[in-house]
CSV table of C-alpha atoms in Angstrom, one decimal:
chain,number,residue,atom,x,y,z
A,1,UNK,CA,50.5,-40.7,31.5
A,2,UNK,CA,50.4,-37.4,29.0
A,3,UNK,CA,54.1,-38.7,28.0
A,4,UNK,CA,53.5,-42.0,27.5
A,5,UNK,CA,50.4,-41.3,25.3
A,6,UNK,CA,52.7,-39.1,23.1
A,7,UNK,CA,55.5,-41.8,23.1
A,8,UNK,CA,58.1,-39.6,24.0
A,9,UNK,CA,59.0,-39.3,28.0
A,10,UNK,CA,60.9,-36.1,27.1
A,11,UNK,CA,57.9,-33.8,26.6
A,12,UNK,CA,57.1,-31.5,29.4
A,13,UNK,CA,53.1,-30.2,30.2
A,14,UNK,CA,51.4,-28.2,32.6
A,15,UNK,CA,47.7,-28.9,33.3
A,16,UNK,CA,44.8,-27.6,35.2
A,17,UNK,CA,42.6,-30.7,37.0
A,18,UNK,CA,39.4,-31.7,35.8
A,19,UNK,CA,36.3,-31.1,38.3
A,20,UNK,CA,34.1,-34.2,38.4
A,21,UNK,CA,33.9,-36.0,35.2
A,22,UNK,CA,34.0,-32.3,32.5
A,23,UNK,CA,36.8,-29.8,32.4
A,24,UNK,CA,40.6,-30.3,32.5
A,25,UNK,CA,43.4,-28.5,30.4
A,26,UNK,CA,46.7,-29.9,29.1
A,27,UNK,CA,49.3,-28.0,27.5
A,28,UNK,CA,52.6,-29.8,26.3
A,29,UNK,CA,55.9,-28.7,24.5
A,30,UNK,CA,59.4,-29.7,23.6
A,31,UNK,CA,62.1,-28.6,26.1
A,32,UNK,CA,64.5,-28.3,23.3
A,33,UNK,CA,62.1,-25.7,21.3
A,34,UNK,CA,60.2,-23.9,23.9
A,35,UNK,CA,61.5,-22.6,27.0
A,36,UNK,CA,58.4,-21.8,29.5
A,37,UNK,CA,58.8,-18.9,32.0
A,38,UNK,CA,55.4,-18.5,33.7
A,39,UNK,CA,51.9,-20.2,34.1
A,40,UNK,CA,48.9,-19.0,34.8
A,41,UNK,CA,45.7,-21.6,35.8
A,42,UNK,CA,42.1,-21.3,36.3
A,43,UNK,CA,39.1,-23.7,36.0
A,44,UNK,CA,38.7,-22.8,32.6
A,45,UNK,CA,41.7,-21.3,31.2
A,46,UNK,CA,45.7,-22.6,31.2
A,47,UNK,CA,48.0,-20.0,29.6
A,48,UNK,CA,51.9,-20.6,29.5
A,49,UNK,CA,54.1,-18.4,28.8
A,50,UNK,CA,57.6,-18.4,27.5
A,51,UNK,CA,60.4,-18.3,24.4
A,52,UNK,CA,61.4,-19.8,21.3
A,53,UNK,CA,65.0,-21.6,22.0
A,54,UNK,CA,67.5,-20.2,19.7
A,55,UNK,CA,65.1,-16.7,18.4
A,56,UNK,CA,63.9,-15.5,21.9
A,57,UNK,CA,60.7,-15.1,20.2
A,58,UNK,CA,57.9,-14.8,22.5
A,59,UNK,CA,55.4,-17.5,22.5
A,60,UNK,CA,52.1,-17.8,24.4
A,61,UNK,CA,50.4,-21.3,24.7
A,62,UNK,CA,46.7,-20.2,25.6
A,63,UNK,CA,44.3,-23.2,26.3
A,64,UNK,CA,40.4,-22.4,27.1
A,65,UNK,CA,37.7,-24.7,28.1
A,66,UNK,CA,34.5,-22.5,27.7
A,67,UNK,CA,31.5,-23.1,30.1
A,68,UNK,CA,27.8,-22.5,28.7
A,69,UNK,CA,26.1,-20.4,30.7
A,70,UNK,CA,26.3,-16.9,28.8
A,71,UNK,CA,27.8,-14.7,31.9
A,72,UNK,CA,30.3,-17.1,33.2
A,73,UNK,CA,31.6,-17.1,29.2
A,74,UNK,CA,32.1,-13.1,29.6
A,75,UNK,CA,33.6,-13.8,33.0
A,76,UNK,CA,36.4,-15.8,31.2
A,77,UNK,CA,36.8,-13.7,28.5
A,78,UNK,CA,37.6,-10.6,30.7
A,79,UNK,CA,39.6,-12.9,32.9
A,80,UNK,CA,41.7,-14.0,29.7
A,81,UNK,CA,42.2,-10.2,28.3
A,82,UNK,CA,43.7,-9.6,32.2
A,83,UNK,CA,46.5,-12.1,31.6
A,84,UNK,CA,47.0,-11.8,27.8
A,85,UNK,CA,46.4,-8.8,25.2
A,86,UNK,CA,44.5,-10.7,21.8
A,87,UNK,CA,43.9,-7.6,19.7
A,88,UNK,CA,47.3,-6.0,20.3
A,89,UNK,CA,49.5,-3.7,23.1
A,90,UNK,CA,47.0,-2.0,25.2
A,91,UNK,CA,47.5,1.6,24.4
A,92,UNK,CA,47.0,0.8,20.6
A,93,UNK,CA,43.3,-0.9,21.6
A,94,UNK,CA,42.6,2.2,23.9
A,95,UNK,CA,43.6,4.4,20.6
A,96,UNK,CA,41.0,2.6,18.8
A,97,UNK,CA,38.4,2.9,21.0
A,98,UNK,CA,39.2,6.4,21.2
A,99,UNK,CA,38.9,7.0,17.6
A,100,UNK,CA,35.3,5.4,17.8
A,101,UNK,CA,34.6,7.4,20.4
A,102,UNK,CA,35.1,10.7,18.9
A,103,UNK,CA,33.1,9.2,15.5
A,104,UNK,CA,30.2,8.9,18.0
A,105,UNK,CA,30.6,12.4,19.5
A,106,UNK,CA,31.0,14.1,16.2
A,107,UNK,CA,27.9,12.3,14.6
A,108,UNK,CA,26.0,13.3,17.8
A,109,UNK,CA,27.1,17.0,17.6
A,110,UNK,CA,26.5,17.3,14.2
A,111,UNK,CA,23.1,16.2,14.7
A,112,UNK,CA,22.5,18.1,17.9
A,113,UNK,CA,23.7,21.4,16.3
A,114,UNK,CA,21.3,20.6,12.8
A,115,UNK,CA,18.4,20.6,15.3
A,116,UNK,CA,19.2,23.3,17.4
A,117,UNK,CA,19.7,25.2,14.1
A,118,UNK,CA,16.3,24.6,12.5
A,119,UNK,CA,14.7,25.4,16.1
A,120,UNK,CA,16.3,28.7,16.3
A,121,UNK,CA,15.3,29.4,12.7
A,122,UNK,CA,11.9,28.5,13.4
A,123,UNK,CA,11.7,30.9,16.4
A,124,UNK,CA,13.3,33.8,14.5
A,125,UNK,CA,10.5,33.0,11.8
A,126,UNK,CA,7.6,32.6,14.8
A,127,UNK,CA,9.2,36.2,16.0
A,128,UNK,CA,9.2,38.2,12.4
A,129,UNK,CA,5.8,37.0,12.1
A,130,UNK,CA,4.7,37.8,15.8
A,131,UNK,CA,6.3,41.6,14.8
A,132,UNK,CA,4.5,41.6,11.5
A,133,UNK,CA,1.1,40.5,13.2
A,134,UNK,CA,1.6,43.2,15.3
A,135,UNK,CA,1.8,45.7,12.6
A,136,UNK,CA,-1.2,44.6,10.8
A,137,UNK,CA,-2.9,42.1,12.7
A,138,UNK,CA,-6.8,41.4,13.2
A,139,UNK,CA,-8.7,41.5,16.3
A,140,UNK,CA,-8.0,38.9,18.9
A,141,UNK,CA,-11.0,36.3,20.5
A,142,UNK,CA,-11.0,38.5,23.6
A,143,UNK,CA,-11.6,41.7,21.5
A,144,UNK,CA,-14.0,40.0,19.3
A,145,UNK,CA,-15.8,39.0,22.3
A,146,UNK,CA,-16.1,42.5,23.6
A,147,UNK,CA,-17.2,43.6,20.1
A,148,UNK,CA,-19.4,40.9,20.1
A,149,UNK,CA,-21.2,41.3,23.5
A,150,UNK,CA,-20.3,44.4,25.3
A,151,UNK,CA,-20.9,46.6,22.0
A,152,UNK,CA,-23.6,44.2,20.6
A,153,UNK,CA,-25.9,47.2,19.5
A,154,UNK,CA,-23.1,49.3,17.9
A,155,UNK,CA,-22.3,46.2,15.4
A,156,UNK,CA,-25.7,45.9,14.7
A,157,UNK,CA,-25.5,49.6,13.4
A,158,UNK,CA,-22.4,49.6,12.0
A,159,UNK,CA,-22.4,49.2,7.9
A,160,UNK,CA,-18.5,48.4,7.6
A,161,UNK,CA,-17.6,44.8,9.1
A,162,UNK,CA,-13.8,44.6,8.4
A,163,UNK,CA,-11.7,43.8,12.1
A,164,UNK,CA,-8.7,45.0,10.7
A,165,UNK,CA,-7.1,47.7,13.0
A,166,UNK,CA,-5.8,49.7,10.4
A,167,UNK,CA,-9.1,49.9,9.0
A,168,UNK,CA,-10.8,51.2,11.6
A,169,UNK,CA,-9.6,54.8,11.0
A,170,UNK,CA,-6.4,56.9,11.3
A,171,UNK,CA,-4.4,59.0,14.3
A,172,UNK,CA,-6.9,61.9,13.8
A,173,UNK,CA,-10.0,60.6,13.4
A,174,UNK,CA,-11.9,57.2,13.6
A,175,UNK,CA,-14.2,55.8,10.6
A,176,UNK,CA,-17.7,54.7,11.8
A,177,UNK,CA,-20.3,53.7,9.3
A,178,UNK,CA,-23.4,53.4,10.9
A,179,UNK,CA,-26.7,52.1,9.5
A,180,UNK,CA,-28.8,54.7,10.8
A,181,UNK,CA,-27.7,58.4,11.8
A,182,UNK,CA,-29.4,58.5,15.2
A,183,UNK,CA,-28.1,56.9,18.0
A,184,UNK,CA,-30.4,55.9,21.2
A,185,UNK,CA,-28.8,56.5,24.2
A,186,UNK,CA,-27.5,53.0,25.2
A,187,UNK,CA,-25.6,53.0,22.0
A,188,UNK,CA,-24.5,56.3,22.3
A,189,UNK,CA,-23.2,55.5,25.9
A,190,UNK,CA,-21.4,52.5,24.3
A,191,UNK,CA,-20.0,54.6,21.5
A,192,UNK,CA,-18.3,57.2,24.3
A,193,UNK,CA,-16.9,54.1,26.4
A,194,UNK,CA,-15.3,52.8,23.1
A,195,UNK,CA,-13.9,55.8,22.0
A,196,UNK,CA,-12.5,56.4,26.0
A,197,UNK,CA,-11.0,53.3,25.8
A,198,UNK,CA,-9.5,53.7,22.6
A,199,UNK,CA,-7.9,56.8,23.6
A,200,UNK,CA,-6.3,55.6,26.5
A,201,UNK,CA,-3.9,53.8,23.9
A,202,UNK,CA,-0.6,56.0,22.8
A,203,UNK,CA,0.4,54.7,19.4
A,204,UNK,CA,4.5,55.3,18.7
A,205,UNK,CA,6.4,55.4,15.4
A,206,UNK,CA,8.5,52.1,16.5
A,207,UNK,CA,7.4,48.4,16.3
A,208,UNK,CA,4.6,47.2,18.5
A,209,UNK,CA,6.5,44.8,21.1
A,210,UNK,CA,4.9,42.7,24.4
A,211,UNK,CA,5.7,44.0,27.7
A,212,UNK,CA,5.1,42.7,31.2
A,213,UNK,CA,3.6,45.3,33.2
A,214,UNK,CA,4.0,43.5,36.4
A,215,UNK,CA,8.4,43.9,36.4
A,216,UNK,CA,10.1,47.4,35.9
A,217,UNK,CA,12.2,45.3,33.2
A,218,UNK,CA,8.9,44.6,30.9
A,219,UNK,CA,10.2,41.3,30.6
A,220,UNK,CA,8.0,38.3,31.5
A,221,UNK,CA,9.8,35.9,34.1
A,222,UNK,CA,8.6,33.1,36.4
A,223,UNK,CA,9.9,34.8,39.5
A,224,UNK,CA,8.2,37.3,38.9
A,225,UNK,CA,5.0,36.0,38.8
A,226,UNK,CA,5.6,33.7,41.6
A,227,UNK,CA,6.1,36.7,43.6
A,228,UNK,CA,2.3,38.2,42.4
A,229,UNK,CA,1.1,34.7,43.4
A,230,UNK,CA,3.1,34.9,46.4
A,231,UNK,CA,1.7,38.1,47.4
A,232,UNK,CA,-2.0,37.4,46.7
A,233,UNK,CA,-4.0,37.0,49.8
A,234,UNK,CA,-6.4,33.4,49.6
A,235,UNK,CA,-9.5,34.5,50.5
A,236,UNK,CA,-11.1,31.5,49.5
A,237,UNK,CA,-9.4,28.4,50.3
A,238,UNK,CA,-12.4,26.0,49.7
A,239,UNK,CA,-11.6,22.4,48.5
A,240,UNK,CA,-14.2,20.9,46.9
A,241,UNK,CA,-14.7,17.0,47.3
A,242,UNK,CA,-15.0,15.7,43.7
A,243,UNK,CA,-17.2,12.7,43.5
A,244,UNK,CA,-16.7,9.8,40.9
A,245,UNK,CA,-20.0,9.4,40.4
A,246,UNK,CA,-20.9,12.3,38.2
A,247,UNK,CA,-19.4,13.4,35.1
A,248,UNK,CA,-16.2,15.9,35.6
A,249,UNK,CA,-18.0,18.6,33.8
A,250,UNK,CA,-20.5,18.5,36.9
A,251,UNK,CA,-17.7,18.4,39.6
A,252,UNK,CA,-16.1,21.9,37.8
A,253,UNK,CA,-19.7,23.3,37.6
A,254,UNK,CA,-19.9,23.1,41.4
A,255,UNK,CA,-16.6,24.3,42.0
A,256,UNK,CA,-17.3,27.0,39.7
A,257,UNK,CA,-20.4,27.8,41.6
A,258,UNK,CA,-19.0,28.2,44.6
A,259,UNK,CA,-16.4,30.7,43.3
A,260,UNK,CA,-19.4,32.5,41.6
A,261,UNK,CA,-17.6,32.0,38.7
A,262,UNK,CA,-20.9,31.1,36.4
A,263,UNK,CA,-22.2,33.5,33.8
A,264,UNK,CA,-25.1,34.7,35.8
A,265,UNK,CA,-26.8,37.9,35.0
A,266,UNK,CA,-24.8,39.8,37.5
A,267,UNK,CA,-21.7,38.0,36.6
A,268,UNK,CA,-22.1,38.9,32.9
A,269,UNK,CA,-23.3,42.7,34.3
A,270,UNK,CA,-19.9,42.7,36.1
A,271,UNK,CA,-17.8,42.0,33.1
A,272,UNK,CA,-19.1,44.7,31.3
A,273,UNK,CA,-21.9,42.9,29.1
A,274,UNK,CA,-25.4,45.0,28.9
A,275,UNK,CA,-28.4,43.3,29.7
A,276,UNK,CA,-32.0,44.3,29.9
A,277,UNK,CA,-32.3,42.5,32.8
A,278,UNK,CA,-30.4,41.1,36.4
A,279,UNK,CA,-33.2,39.3,37.7
A,280,UNK,CA,-33.5,35.8,38.2
A,281,UNK,CA,-34.7,33.6,35.0
A,282,UNK,CA,-36.5,31.3,37.5
A,283,UNK,CA,-38.4,33.0,40.1
A,284,UNK,CA,-38.0,36.7,38.2
A,285,UNK,CA,-38.0,38.6,41.7
A,286,UNK,CA,-34.2,38.7,42.8
A,287,UNK,CA,-30.8,39.5,41.5
A,288,UNK,CA,-29.4,36.3,39.9
A,289,UNK,CA,-26.4,35.3,41.2
A,290,UNK,CA,-25.1,32.0,41.9
A,291,UNK,CA,-25.9,31.7,45.2
A,292,UNK,CA,-29.5,32.5,44.9
A,293,UNK,CA,-30.0,30.9,41.9
A,294,UNK,CA,-28.6,27.4,44.0
A,295,UNK,CA,-29.9,28.4,47.1
A,296,UNK,CA,-32.6,30.8,47.6
A,297,UNK,CA,-34.2,30.7,44.3
A,298,UNK,CA,-38.1,29.6,45.2
A,299,UNK,CA,-37.7,27.0,42.5
A,300,UNK,CA,-34.2,25.9,44.4
A,301,UNK,CA,-36.2,25.6,47.5
A,302,UNK,CA,-38.3,23.3,46.0
A,303,UNK,CA,-35.7,21.2,44.8
A,304,UNK,CA,-34.1,20.3,48.0
A,305,UNK,CA,-37.3,19.7,49.5
A,306,UNK,CA,-37.6,17.1,47.2
A,307,UNK,CA,-34.1,16.0,47.7
A,308,UNK,CA,-34.9,15.5,51.6
A,309,UNK,CA,-37.8,13.6,51.2
A,310,UNK,CA,-36.3,11.2,48.8
A,311,UNK,CA,-33.0,10.4,50.8
A,312,UNK,CA,-35.4,10.1,54.0
A,313,UNK,CA,-33.2,13.0,55.9
A,314,UNK,CA,-34.3,16.4,57.9
A,315,UNK,CA,-34.7,18.9,55.6
A,316,UNK,CA,-32.0,20.4,53.9
A,317,UNK,CA,-31.5,24.5,54.0
A,318,UNK,CA,-28.6,26.5,53.2
A,319,UNK,CA,-27.0,30.0,53.2
A,320,UNK,CA,-24.6,29.7,50.9
A,321,UNK,CA,-23.0,27.6,47.8
A,322,UNK,CA,-20.4,26.3,50.1
A,323,UNK,CA,-22.5,25.0,52.5
A,324,UNK,CA,-24.8,23.1,49.9
A,325,UNK,CA,-21.2,21.3,48.7
A,326,UNK,CA,-20.8,20.2,51.9
A,327,UNK,CA,-24.2,19.2,53.5
A,328,UNK,CA,-23.6,15.6,52.8
A,329,UNK,CA,-20.5,15.5,55.5
A,330,UNK,CA,-23.0,16.3,58.2
A,331,UNK,CA,-25.7,13.8,57.6
A,332,UNK,CA,-25.6,11.0,59.7
A,333,UNK,CA,-26.1,8.1,57.4
A,334,UNK,CA,-23.8,5.4,56.1
A,335,UNK,CA,-20.8,6.5,54.0
A,336,UNK,CA,-22.2,5.1,50.6
A,337,UNK,CA,-25.4,6.9,50.9
A,338,UNK,CA,-23.5,10.0,51.9
A,339,UNK,CA,-21.8,10.0,48.6
A,340,UNK,CA,-24.8,9.3,46.6
A,341,UNK,CA,-26.3,12.3,48.5
A,342,UNK,CA,-23.5,14.3,47.1
A,343,UNK,CA,-24.1,12.9,44.0
A,344,UNK,CA,-27.4,13.9,43.5
A,345,UNK,CA,-27.0,17.5,45.0
A,346,UNK,CA,-24.3,18.1,42.1
A,347,UNK,CA,-26.8,16.7,39.9
A,348,UNK,CA,-29.6,19.0,41.3
A,349,UNK,CA,-27.3,21.9,40.7
A,350,UNK,CA,-26.6,20.8,37.5
A,351,UNK,CA,-30.4,20.2,36.4
A,352,UNK,CA,-31.1,24.0,37.8
A,353,UNK,CA,-28.6,25.2,35.2
A,354,UNK,CA,-29.8,23.6,32.5
A,355,UNK,CA,-33.2,24.1,33.5
A,356,UNK,CA,-32.4,28.1,33.6
A,357,UNK,CA,-30.7,28.0,30.4
A,358,UNK,CA,-33.4,26.1,28.7
A,359,UNK,CA,-35.4,29.1,29.2
A,360,UNK,CA,-33.4,31.7,28.3
A,361,UNK,CA,-32.3,30.4,25.4
A,362,UNK,CA,-35.2,28.2,24.1
A,363,UNK,CA,-37.9,29.7,26.0
A,364,UNK,CA,-39.1,26.8,27.8
A,365,UNK,CA,-41.5,27.2,30.9
A,366,UNK,CA,-39.9,25.7,34.1
A,367,UNK,CA,-41.7,22.7,35.1
A,368,UNK,CA,-40.8,21.5,38.7
A,369,UNK,CA,-42.1,18.0,38.4
A,370,UNK,CA,-40.6,17.1,35.6
A,371,UNK,CA,-37.0,18.8,37.0
A,372,UNK,CA,-37.8,16.1,40.0
A,373,UNK,CA,-38.0,13.1,37.6
A,374,UNK,CA,-34.9,14.4,35.5
A,375,UNK,CA,-32.9,14.9,38.8
A,376,UNK,CA,-33.5,11.4,39.6
A,377,UNK,CA,-32.8,9.4,36.9
A,378,UNK,CA,-30.0,11.5,35.2
A,379,UNK,CA,-28.5,10.6,38.9
A,380,UNK,CA,-29.3,7.3,39.0
A,381,UNK,CA,-27.6,7.1,35.3
A,382,UNK,CA,-24.7,8.6,36.0
A,383,UNK,CA,-23.8,6.2,39.4
A,384,UNK,CA,-25.0,3.3,37.7
A,385,UNK,CA,-22.5,3.6,35.2
A,386,UNK,CA,-19.8,5.0,37.6
A,387,UNK,CA,-19.7,3.0,40.6
A,388,UNK,CA,-17.6,0.5,41.3
A,389,UNK,CA,-19.4,-2.4,42.4
A,390,UNK,CA,-22.7,-1.6,39.5
A,391,UNK,CA,-25.1,-3.3,41.8
A,392,UNK,CA,-27.6,-0.3,42.4
A,393,UNK,CA,-31.0,-1.0,40.7
A,394,UNK,CA,-33.5,1.6,40.0
A,395,UNK,CA,-35.6,0.5,43.0
A,396,UNK,CA,-33.0,1.0,45.3
A,397,UNK,CA,-32.3,4.2,44.1
A,398,UNK,CA,-36.0,5.2,44.2
A,399,UNK,CA,-36.4,4.1,47.8
A,400,UNK,CA,-32.9,5.3,48.5
A,401,UNK,CA,-31.9,2.2,50.3
A,402,UNK,CA,-28.3,2.0,50.2
């Protein structure tokens, strides 16, 4: 049929049959001009290879019926590349790809090298700045805090307010300029402590440098810090169960209070801060610690009795802050009410601390009735806006019918 269509029975041909009503490939040639030597067939590709008669020139007759799907087109292209090289000899194509790859690597190397040089320059500048700062640096925040708190009385007397280290004196003596000549016993004691601490510092003629005292090399390493941490006994492994009904700051306050890390009078005196009294600011009868303020104080006792009556549970008695923070676990109520009681306890601790600070810094007297109302309203406000169901009403909260 193919030869009759062209009107010449002397033509030769090769074909791939159609599938259904589509497809099918046909190659035809004059045997006096072209001599076929090999043939490759697939559903979408027909390749007839041979030579031109008289010149021995290699000739490939390629016929393609491309599919519609993009993945199938890619597979067809890969198949054609395997049987027939379109873009030249394989070694030439490889060299072109390699050349392009080398150019990409070269550009990447230049960009990386430039970035590393900039980083190295920045680090070098930071190091030089640090060296210069160590020579003539101002006091650090910690040093300023010590001067403002631990040496408060001395600062009130000092007339020379510059904070540069070199302005304080020379190797032989210190420059102190007081507003009055005579110092009282507390001020003289603080001055002697300050001089004793300064005399322990050994000043050398070389540049100052940072030293890691926990390693003999003086260089900080993560491994040395890990060794220190692993060798430190964990005396307190209490894990606070955070409550999502109160703000994060309230959870953190409860966690710090259990570790006695809130700034009570006793804690401040332990840190070297001079206070006129270490008594509790609420009851004014006992030493102020975190445990006393939240557990043993008369005001705290009244608060916990109020919470017990409000929540319809047995009276709450605690021996430590840890007992206080774990109390909700041992109350025989529903899971939802346990969470509510924990939120109320944390809120009460927060309000006791706020009441203490208001009396210390603002001079407000302690009003236990107002403290009760604040605990109830503030805990409801926090729970109402943080509880996922958001279905707690004020009447239910007041009756604690959860």
